Amino acid sequence: DRDYPLASQNGAEANALKQFTRVKRVPLPAELVEHFGHMQCNCNMGIFPQVSRAWLTIDSDIYLWRYEDGGDLAFFDGLTDTILNVCLVTPRPGILQSHIKYLLCLSTPAEIVLLGVSFTTPQGNPCEELHLLPEPLFILQCEQMVTKSLQGTSLGRIFMGGKDGCLYEFSYQSQQGWFGK
């Protein structure tokens, strides 16, 4: 009887249940909903609170948008394999140009890809716009290692939990060029 108190009952359990209310519901961006019809095998969703964005993968594509209002939809569709895991990482200091604020790490059955993430503030708009660089900054071929999880540290290290039970680290370094120092 005490496991499932009715909302009309009195008591601490009933009062605790009454405290849960829906605060705000933001639907998926309209542009994104039409892509669900093309899904073939995999869909995942999550949030990146550090940049106030939600993300959604549909097969080999990833979409990011502001979860507060559903605006500023960004996407990357440059992969051929299904995205299995996603994480957002602060880059290691001194490795990339200063306009790249984060690395978006995507794992597929064949590779780990790091995309550069930058922000701009359009004139007259108080919200920053997120931009994904169109080409990966780093690619690690890993056909023998299927990832089950990805996690970045505040110092820019990227760890991967393998399906084989091992822990791996993706170590990236500076390269000369447009995006590297």
mmCIF file with all atom_site columns, C-alpha atoms in Angstrom:
data_model
loop_
_atom_site.group_PDB
_atom_site.id
_atom_site.type_symbol
_atom_site.label_atom_id
_atom_site.label_alt_id
_atom_site.label_comp_id
_atom_site.label_asym_id
_atom_site.label_entity_id
_atom_site.label_seq_id
_atom_site.pdbx_PDB_ins_code
_atom_site.Cartn_x
_atom_site.Cartn_y
_atom_site.Cartn_z
_atom_site.occupancy
_atom_site.B_iso_or_equiv
_atom_site.pdbx_formal_charge
_atom_site.auth_seq_id
_atom_site.auth_comp_id
_atom_site.auth_asym_id
_atom_site.auth_atom_id
_atom_site.pdbx_PDB_model_num
ATOM 1   C CA . ASP A 1 1   ? 0.000  0.000  0.000   1.00 0.00 ? 1   ASP A CA 1
ATOM 2   C CA . ARG A 1 2   ? 2.823  2.428  0.774   1.00 0.00 ? 2   ARG A CA 1
ATOM 3   C CA . ASP A 1 3   ? 4.738  1.661  -2.427  1.00 0.00 ? 3   ASP A CA 1
ATOM 4   C CA . TYR A 1 4   ? 2.221  3.413  -4.681  1.00 0.00 ? 4   TYR A CA 1
ATOM 5   C CA . PRO A 1 5   ? 0.312  6.116  -2.796  1.00 0.00 ? 5   PRO A CA 1
ATOM 6   C CA . LEU A 1 6   ? -2.575 7.712  -4.627  1.00 0.00 ? 6   LEU A CA 1
ATOM 7   C CA . ALA A 1 7   ? -2.223 11.411 -5.411  1.00 0.00 ? 7   ALA A CA 1
ATOM 8   C CA . SER A 1 8   ? -5.479 12.048 -3.495  1.00 0.00 ? 8   SER A CA 1
ATOM 9   C CA . GLN A 1 9   ? -4.018 10.537 -0.311  1.00 0.00 ? 9   GLN A CA 1
ATOM 10  C CA . ASN A 1 10  ? -2.181 12.506 2.311   1.00 0.00 ? 10  ASN A CA 1
ATOM 11  C CA . GLY A 1 11  ? 1.302  11.782 3.593   1.00 0.00 ? 11  GLY A CA 1
ATOM 12  C CA . ALA A 1 12  ? 4.932  12.411 2.690   1.00 0.00 ? 12  ALA A CA 1
ATOM 13  C CA . GLU A 1 13  ? 4.879  10.087 -0.332  1.00 0.00 ? 13  GLU A CA 1
ATOM 14  C CA . ALA A 1 14  ? 1.786  11.712 -1.812  1.00 0.00 ? 14  ALA A CA 1
ATOM 15  C CA . ASN A 1 15  ? 3.218  15.205 -1.264  1.00 0.00 ? 15  ASN A CA 1
ATOM 16  C CA . ALA A 1 16  ? 6.460  14.190 -2.977  1.00 0.00 ? 16  ALA A CA 1
ATOM 17  C CA . LEU A 1 17  ? 4.530  12.985 -6.032  1.00 0.00 ? 17  LEU A CA 1
ATOM 18  C CA . LYS A 1 18  ? 2.625  16.263 -6.253  1.00 0.00 ? 18  LYS A CA 1
ATOM 19  C CA . GLN A 1 19  ? 5.897  18.201 -6.496  1.00 0.00 ? 19  GLN A CA 1
ATOM 20  C CA . PHE A 1 20  ? 6.728  16.767 -9.933  1.00 0.00 ? 20  PHE A CA 1
ATOM 21  C CA . THR A 1 21  ? 5.279  18.928 -12.683 1.00 0.00 ? 21  THR A CA 1
ATOM 22  C CA . ARG A 1 22  ? 6.081  19.437 -16.331 1.00 0.00 ? 22  ARG A CA 1
ATOM 23  C CA . VAL A 1 23  ? 7.932  22.721 -16.532 1.00 0.00 ? 23  VAL A CA 1
ATOM 24  C CA . LYS A 1 24  ? 8.476  23.130 -20.245 1.00 0.00 ? 24  LYS A CA 1
ATOM 25  C CA . ARG A 1 25  ? 8.177  21.005 -23.371 1.00 0.00 ? 25  ARG A CA 1
ATOM 26  C CA . VAL A 1 26  ? 10.208 21.922 -26.448 1.00 0.00 ? 26  VAL A CA 1
ATOM 27  C CA . PRO A 1 27  ? 9.455  19.796 -29.517 1.00 0.00 ? 27  PRO A CA 1
ATOM 28  C CA . LEU A 1 28  ? 12.129 18.660 -31.931 1.00 0.00 ? 28  LEU A CA 1
ATOM 29  C CA . PRO A 1 29  ? 12.908 21.247 -34.602 1.00 0.00 ? 29  PRO A CA 1
ATOM 30  C CA . ALA A 1 30  ? 10.486 20.874 -37.525 1.00 0.00 ? 30  ALA A CA 1
ATOM 31  C CA . GLU A 1 31  ? 13.366 20.486 -40.010 1.00 0.00 ? 31  GLU A CA 1
ATOM 32  C CA . LEU A 1 32  ? 14.559 17.472 -38.053 1.00 0.00 ? 32  LEU A CA 1
ATOM 33  C CA . VAL A 1 33  ? 11.271 15.593 -37.794 1.00 0.00 ? 33  VAL A CA 1
ATOM 34  C CA . GLU A 1 34  ? 11.184 14.859 -41.537 1.00 0.00 ? 34  GLU A CA 1
ATOM 35  C CA . HIS A 1 35  ? 14.521 13.010 -41.280 1.00 0.00 ? 35  HIS A CA 1
ATOM 36  C CA . PHE A 1 36  ? 12.990 10.320 -39.054 1.00 0.00 ? 36  PHE A CA 1
ATOM 37  C CA . GLY A 1 37  ? 11.243 8.875  -42.100 1.00 0.00 ? 37  GLY A CA 1
ATOM 38  C CA . HIS A 1 38  ? 14.627 7.985  -43.608 1.00 0.00 ? 38  HIS A CA 1
ATOM 39  C CA . MET A 1 39  ? 16.000 6.203  -40.528 1.00 0.00 ? 39  MET A CA 1
ATOM 40  C CA . GLN A 1 40  ? 17.259 2.719  -41.315 1.00 0.00 ? 40  GLN A CA 1
ATOM 41  C CA . CYS A 1 41  ? 18.723 1.211  -38.137 1.00 0.00 ? 41  CYS A CA 1
ATOM 42  C CA . ASN A 1 42  ? 19.808 3.475  -35.282 1.00 0.00 ? 42  ASN A CA 1
ATOM 43  C CA . CYS A 1 43  ? 18.724 6.585  -33.388 1.00 0.00 ? 43  CYS A CA 1
ATOM 44  C CA . ASN A 1 44  ? 20.194 8.054  -30.179 1.00 0.00 ? 44  ASN A CA 1
ATOM 45  C CA . MET A 1 45  ? 19.562 11.296 -28.322 1.00 0.00 ? 45  MET A CA 1
ATOM 46  C CA . GLY A 1 46  ? 21.165 13.260 -25.497 1.00 0.00 ? 46  GLY A CA 1
ATOM 47  C CA . ILE A 1 47  ? 22.139 16.698 -24.258 1.00 0.00 ? 47  ILE A CA 1
ATOM 48  C CA . PHE A 1 48  ? 25.318 18.735 -23.922 1.00 0.00 ? 48  PHE A CA 1
ATOM 49  C CA . PRO A 1 49  ? 24.462 21.052 -21.017 1.00 0.00 ? 49  PRO A CA 1
ATOM 50  C CA . GLN A 1 50  ? 27.823 22.847 -21.250 1.00 0.00 ? 50  GLN A CA 1
ATOM 51  C CA . VAL A 1 51  ? 26.687 24.376 -24.588 1.00 0.00 ? 51  VAL A CA 1
ATOM 52  C CA . SER A 1 52  ? 22.887 24.277 -23.990 1.00 0.00 ? 52  SER A CA 1
ATOM 53  C CA . ARG A 1 53  ? 22.343 21.910 -26.906 1.00 0.00 ? 53  ARG A CA 1
ATOM 54  C CA . ALA A 1 54  ? 20.451 18.680 -27.474 1.00 0.00 ? 54  ALA A CA 1
ATOM 55  C CA . TRP A 1 55  ? 21.734 16.158 -29.983 1.00 0.00 ? 55  TRP A CA 1
ATOM 56  C CA . LEU A 1 56  ? 20.176 13.414 -32.049 1.00 0.00 ? 56  LEU A CA 1
ATOM 57  C CA . THR A 1 57  ? 21.815 10.821 -34.273 1.00 0.00 ? 57  THR A CA 1
ATOM 58  C CA . ILE A 1 58  ? 19.897 9.171  -37.079 1.00 0.00 ? 58  ILE A CA 1
ATOM 59  C CA . ASP A 1 59  ? 22.055 6.441  -38.578 1.00 0.00 ? 59  ASP A CA 1
ATOM 60  C CA . SER A 1 60  ? 25.241 8.222  -39.790 1.00 0.00 ? 60  SER A CA 1
ATOM 61  C CA . ASP A 1 61  ? 24.015 11.820 -39.300 1.00 0.00 ? 61  ASP A CA 1
ATOM 62  C CA . ILE A 1 62  ? 24.107 13.993 -36.172 1.00 0.00 ? 62  ILE A CA 1
ATOM 63  C CA . TYR A 1 63  ? 21.958 17.037 -35.410 1.00 0.00 ? 63  TYR A CA 1
ATOM 64  C CA . LEU A 1 64  ? 22.428 19.593 -32.618 1.00 0.00 ? 64  LEU A CA 1
ATOM 65  C CA . TRP A 1 65  ? 20.070 22.380 -31.533 1.00 0.00 ? 65  TRP A CA 1
ATOM 66  C CA . ARG A 1 66  ? 19.377 24.700 -28.598 1.00 0.00 ? 66  ARG A CA 1
ATOM 67  C CA . TYR A 1 67  ? 17.153 22.781 -26.208 1.00 0.00 ? 67  TYR A CA 1
ATOM 68  C CA . GLU A 1 68  ? 15.716 25.962 -24.683 1.00 0.00 ? 68  GLU A CA 1
ATOM 69  C CA . ASP A 1 69  ? 13.865 27.037 -27.813 1.00 0.00 ? 69  ASP A CA 1
ATOM 70  C CA . GLY A 1 70  ? 14.540 24.451 -30.544 1.00 0.00 ? 70  GLY A CA 1
ATOM 71  C CA . GLY A 1 71  ? 16.548 26.956 -32.604 1.00 0.00 ? 71  GLY A CA 1
ATOM 72  C CA . ASP A 1 72  ? 20.009 26.969 -34.187 1.00 0.00 ? 72  ASP A CA 1
ATOM 73  C CA . LEU A 1 73  ? 19.898 23.528 -35.823 1.00 0.00 ? 73  LEU A CA 1
ATOM 74  C CA . ALA A 1 74  ? 23.349 22.334 -36.928 1.00 0.00 ? 74  ALA A CA 1
ATOM 75  C CA . PHE A 1 75  ? 24.179 18.991 -38.506 1.00 0.00 ? 75  PHE A CA 1
ATOM 76  C CA . PHE A 1 76  ? 26.970 16.803 -39.845 1.00 0.00 ? 76  PHE A CA 1
ATOM 77  C CA . ASP A 1 77  ? 26.287 14.207 -42.529 1.00 0.00 ? 77  ASP A CA 1
ATOM 78  C CA . GLY A 1 78  ? 29.820 13.342 -43.637 1.00 0.00 ? 78  GLY A CA 1
ATOM 79  C CA . LEU A 1 79  ? 29.997 9.788  -42.281 1.00 0.00 ? 79  LEU A CA 1
ATOM 80  C CA . THR A 1 80  ? 29.028 6.571  -44.023 1.00 0.00 ? 80  THR A CA 1
ATOM 81  C CA . ASP A 1 81  ? 28.734 4.286  -40.976 1.00 0.00 ? 81  ASP A CA 1
ATOM 82  C CA . THR A 1 82  ? 26.157 4.401  -38.181 1.00 0.00 ? 82  THR A CA 1
ATOM 83  C CA . ILE A 1 83  ? 27.063 6.627  -35.239 1.00 0.00 ? 83  ILE A CA 1
ATOM 84  C CA . LEU A 1 84  ? 27.249 4.506  -32.093 1.00 0.00 ? 84  LEU A CA 1
ATOM 85  C CA . ASN A 1 85  ? 28.468 6.989  -29.443 1.00 0.00 ? 85  ASN A CA 1
ATOM 86  C CA . VAL A 1 86  ? 28.775 10.746 -29.040 1.00 0.00 ? 86  VAL A CA 1
ATOM 87  C CA . CYS A 1 87  ? 30.577 13.060 -26.602 1.00 0.00 ? 87  CYS A CA 1
ATOM 88  C CA . LEU A 1 88  ? 31.589 16.710 -26.446 1.00 0.00 ? 88  LEU A CA 1
ATOM 89  C CA . VAL A 1 89  ? 35.118 17.423 -25.222 1.00 0.00 ? 89  VAL A CA 1
ATOM 90  C CA . THR A 1 90  ? 37.016 20.585 -24.359 1.00 0.00 ? 90  THR A CA 1
ATOM 91  C CA . PRO A 1 91  ? 40.180 20.389 -26.499 1.00 0.00 ? 91  PRO A CA 1
ATOM 92  C CA . ARG A 1 92  ? 43.581 19.951 -24.929 1.00 0.00 ? 92  ARG A CA 1
ATOM 93  C CA . PRO A 1 93  ? 45.216 23.369 -24.445 1.00 0.00 ? 93  PRO A CA 1
ATOM 94  C CA . GLY A 1 94  ? 47.579 24.528 -27.173 1.00 0.00 ? 94  GLY A CA 1
ATOM 95  C CA . ILE A 1 95  ? 46.519 21.956 -29.776 1.00 0.00 ? 95  ILE A CA 1
ATOM 96  C CA . LEU A 1 96  ? 43.923 23.783 -31.895 1.00 0.00 ? 96  LEU A CA 1
ATOM 97  C CA . GLN A 1 97  ? 43.216 27.319 -33.027 1.00 0.00 ? 97  GLN A CA 1
ATOM 98  C CA . SER A 1 98  ? 41.423 29.416 -30.396 1.00 0.00 ? 98  SER A CA 1
ATOM 99  C CA . HIS A 1 99  ? 38.113 29.618 -32.330 1.00 0.00 ? 99  HIS A CA 1
ATOM 100 C CA . ILE A 1 100 ? 37.588 25.851 -31.870 1.00 0.00 ? 100 ILE A CA 1
ATOM 101 C CA . LYS A 1 101 ? 35.956 25.683 -28.445 1.00 0.00 ? 101 LYS A CA 1
ATOM 102 C CA . TYR A 1 102 ? 34.996 21.982 -28.342 1.00 0.00 ? 102 TYR A CA 1
ATOM 103 C CA . LEU A 1 103 ? 35.563 18.687 -30.111 1.00 0.00 ? 103 LEU A CA 1
ATOM 104 C CA . LEU A 1 104 ? 32.536 16.616 -31.052 1.00 0.00 ? 104 LEU A CA 1
ATOM 105 C CA . CYS A 1 105 ? 33.648 13.000 -30.817 1.00 0.00 ? 105 CYS A CA 1
ATOM 106 C CA . LEU A 1 106 ? 31.675 10.461 -32.872 1.00 0.00 ? 106 LEU A CA 1
ATOM 107 C CA . SER A 1 107 ? 32.310 6.724  -32.917 1.00 0.00 ? 107 SER A CA 1
ATOM 108 C CA . THR A 1 108 ? 31.156 4.359  -35.643 1.00 0.00 ? 108 THR A CA 1
ATOM 109 C CA . PRO A 1 109 ? 31.954 0.660  -36.134 1.00 0.00 ? 109 PRO A CA 1
ATOM 110 C CA . ALA A 1 110 ? 34.865 1.683  -38.394 1.00 0.00 ? 110 ALA A CA 1
ATOM 111 C CA . GLU A 1 111 ? 36.314 4.915  -36.989 1.00 0.00 ? 111 GLU A CA 1
ATOM 112 C CA . ILE A 1 112 ? 36.422 7.594  -34.300 1.00 0.00 ? 112 ILE A CA 1
ATOM 113 C CA . VAL A 1 113 ? 35.985 11.097 -35.706 1.00 0.00 ? 113 VAL A CA 1
ATOM 114 C CA . LEU A 1 114 ? 36.696 14.440 -34.016 1.00 0.00 ? 114 LEU A CA 1
ATOM 115 C CA . LEU A 1 115 ? 34.844 17.466 -35.382 1.00 0.00 ? 115 LEU A CA 1
ATOM 116 C CA . GLY A 1 116 ? 35.656 21.040 -34.455 1.00 0.00 ? 116 GLY A CA 1
ATOM 117 C CA . VAL A 1 117 ? 32.908 23.090 -32.791 1.00 0.00 ? 117 VAL A CA 1
ATOM 118 C CA . SER A 1 118 ? 32.965 26.881 -32.867 1.00 0.00 ? 118 SER A CA 1
ATOM 119 C CA . PHE A 1 119 ? 30.507 29.648 -32.002 1.00 0.00 ? 119 PHE A CA 1
ATOM 120 C CA . THR A 1 120 ? 29.586 33.012 -33.447 1.00 0.00 ? 120 THR A CA 1
ATOM 121 C CA . THR A 1 121 ? 27.250 35.692 -32.170 1.00 0.00 ? 121 THR A CA 1
ATOM 122 C CA . PRO A 1 122 ? 25.299 37.203 -35.098 1.00 0.00 ? 122 PRO A CA 1
ATOM 123 C CA . GLN A 1 123 ? 24.791 40.950 -34.972 1.00 0.00 ? 123 GLN A CA 1
ATOM 124 C CA . GLY A 1 124 ? 21.573 41.843 -33.156 1.00 0.00 ? 124 GLY A CA 1
ATOM 125 C CA . ASN A 1 125 ? 21.116 38.288 -31.830 1.00 0.00 ? 125 ASN A CA 1
ATOM 126 C CA . PRO A 1 126 ? 21.839 37.576 -28.148 1.00 0.00 ? 126 PRO A CA 1
ATOM 127 C CA . CYS A 1 127 ? 22.267 33.811 -28.729 1.00 0.00 ? 127 CYS A CA 1
ATOM 128 C CA . GLU A 1 128 ? 25.480 32.223 -29.944 1.00 0.00 ? 128 GLU A CA 1
ATOM 129 C CA . GLU A 1 129 ? 25.233 30.036 -33.048 1.00 0.00 ? 129 GLU A CA 1
ATOM 130 C CA . LEU A 1 130 ? 27.014 26.700 -33.015 1.00 0.00 ? 130 LEU A CA 1
ATOM 131 C CA . HIS A 1 131 ? 29.047 25.714 -36.066 1.00 0.00 ? 131 HIS A CA 1
ATOM 132 C CA . LEU A 1 132 ? 30.430 22.282 -36.865 1.00 0.00 ? 132 LEU A CA 1
ATOM 133 C CA . LEU A 1 133 ? 33.509 22.364 -39.065 1.00 0.00 ? 133 LEU A CA 1
ATOM 134 C CA . PRO A 1 134 ? 32.687 20.619 -42.346 1.00 0.00 ? 134 PRO A CA 1
ATOM 135 C CA . GLU A 1 135 ? 35.739 18.329 -42.309 1.00 0.00 ? 135 GLU A CA 1
ATOM 136 C CA . PRO A 1 136 ? 36.935 16.143 -39.410 1.00 0.00 ? 136 PRO A CA 1
ATOM 137 C CA . LEU A 1 137 ? 40.011 17.395 -37.565 1.00 0.00 ? 137 LEU A CA 1
ATOM 138 C CA . PHE A 1 138 ? 41.110 13.894 -36.581 1.00 0.00 ? 138 PHE A CA 1
ATOM 139 C CA . ILE A 1 139 ? 40.086 10.394 -37.711 1.00 0.00 ? 139 ILE A CA 1
ATOM 140 C CA . LEU A 1 140 ? 41.142 7.178  -36.030 1.00 0.00 ? 140 LEU A CA 1
ATOM 141 C CA . GLN A 1 141 ? 40.483 3.996  -38.009 1.00 0.00 ? 141 GLN A CA 1
ATOM 142 C CA . CYS A 1 142 ? 39.350 1.298  -35.573 1.00 0.00 ? 142 CYS A CA 1
ATOM 143 C CA . GLU A 1 143 ? 37.677 -1.532 -37.442 1.00 0.00 ? 143 GLU A CA 1
ATOM 144 C CA . GLN A 1 144 ? 38.842 -4.035 -34.816 1.00 0.00 ? 144 GLN A CA 1
ATOM 145 C CA . MET A 1 145 ? 37.505 -1.994 -31.851 1.00 0.00 ? 145 MET A CA 1
ATOM 146 C CA . VAL A 1 146 ? 33.799 -1.323 -31.381 1.00 0.00 ? 146 VAL A CA 1
ATOM 147 C CA . THR A 1 147 ? 33.116 1.334  -28.746 1.00 0.00 ? 147 THR A CA 1
ATOM 148 C CA . LYS A 1 148 ? 30.400 1.036  -26.128 1.00 0.00 ? 148 LYS A CA 1
ATOM 149 C CA . SER A 1 149 ? 31.037 4.456  -24.566 1.00 0.00 ? 149 SER A CA 1
ATOM 150 C CA . LEU A 1 150 ? 32.962 7.709  -25.018 1.00 0.00 ? 150 LEU A CA 1
ATOM 151 C CA . GLN A 1 151 ? 33.962 10.177 -22.328 1.00 0.00 ? 151 GLN A CA 1
ATOM 152 C CA . GLY A 1 152 ? 36.122 13.274 -22.334 1.00 0.00 ? 152 GLY A CA 1
ATOM 153 C CA . THR A 1 153 ? 37.890 14.933 -19.418 1.00 0.00 ? 153 THR A CA 1
ATOM 154 C CA . SER A 1 154 ? 38.169 18.633 -18.608 1.00 0.00 ? 154 SER A CA 1
ATOM 155 C CA . LEU A 1 155 ? 41.799 18.450 -19.797 1.00 0.00 ? 155 LEU A CA 1
ATOM 156 C CA . GLY A 1 156 ? 40.798 17.237 -23.276 1.00 0.00 ? 156 GLY A CA 1
ATOM 157 C CA . ARG A 1 157 ? 41.576 13.556 -22.912 1.00 0.00 ? 157 ARG A CA 1
ATOM 158 C CA . ILE A 1 158 ? 39.189 11.188 -24.693 1.00 0.00 ? 158 ILE A CA 1
ATOM 159 C CA . PHE A 1 159 ? 38.520 7.700  -23.366 1.00 0.00 ? 159 PHE A CA 1
ATOM 160 C CA . MET A 1 160 ? 36.627 4.901  -25.072 1.00 0.00 ? 160 MET A CA 1
ATOM 161 C CA . GLY A 1 161 ? 35.105 1.816  -23.519 1.00 0.00 ? 161 GLY A CA 1
ATOM 162 C CA . GLY A 1 162 ? 35.453 -1.048 -25.965 1.00 0.00 ? 162 GLY A CA 1
ATOM 163 C CA . LYS A 1 163 ? 33.003 -3.851 -26.517 1.00 0.00 ? 163 LYS A CA 1
ATOM 164 C CA . ASP A 1 164 ? 35.971 -6.130 -25.752 1.00 0.00 ? 164 ASP A CA 1
ATOM 165 C CA . GLY A 1 165 ? 36.020 -4.863 -22.148 1.00 0.00 ? 165 GLY A CA 1
ATOM 166 C CA . CYS A 1 166 ? 39.158 -2.732 -22.583 1.00 0.00 ? 166 CYS A CA 1
ATOM 167 C CA . LEU A 1 167 ? 39.623 0.978  -21.965 1.00 0.00 ? 167 LEU A CA 1
ATOM 168 C CA . TYR A 1 168 ? 41.249 2.994  -24.758 1.00 0.00 ? 168 TYR A CA 1
ATOM 169 C CA . GLU A 1 169 ? 42.456 6.585  -25.053 1.00 0.00 ? 169 GLU A CA 1
ATOM 170 C CA . PHE A 1 170 ? 42.303 8.628  -28.261 1.00 0.00 ? 170 PHE A CA 1
ATOM 171 C CA . SER A 1 171 ? 45.487 10.708 -28.155 1.00 0.00 ? 171 SER A CA 1
ATOM 172 C CA . TYR A 1 172 ? 45.500 13.586 -30.629 1.00 0.00 ? 172 TYR A CA 1
ATOM 173 C CA . GLN A 1 173 ? 48.225 16.132 -31.264 1.00 0.00 ? 173 GLN A CA 1
ATOM 174 C CA . SER A 1 174 ? 48.826 19.431 -32.976 1.00 0.00 ? 174 SER A CA 1
ATOM 175 C CA . GLN A 1 175 ? 49.316 19.594 -36.702 1.00 0.00 ? 175 GLN A CA 1
ATOM 176 C CA . GLN A 1 176 ? 50.425 22.499 -38.834 1.00 0.00 ? 176 GLN A CA 1
ATOM 177 C CA . GLY A 1 177 ? 47.660 24.045 -40.925 1.00 0.00 ? 177 GLY A CA 1
ATOM 178 C CA . TRP A 1 178 ? 44.478 26.039 -40.802 1.00 0.00 ? 178 TRP A CA 1
ATOM 179 C CA . PHE A 1 179 ? 42.974 24.441 -37.676 1.00 0.00 ? 179 PHE A CA 1
ATOM 180 C CA . GLY A 1 180 ? 46.155 23.373 -35.858 1.00 0.00 ? 180 GLY A CA 1
ATOM 181 C CA . LYS A 1 181 ? 48.699 25.711 -34.284 1.00 0.00 ? 181 LYS A CA 1
#
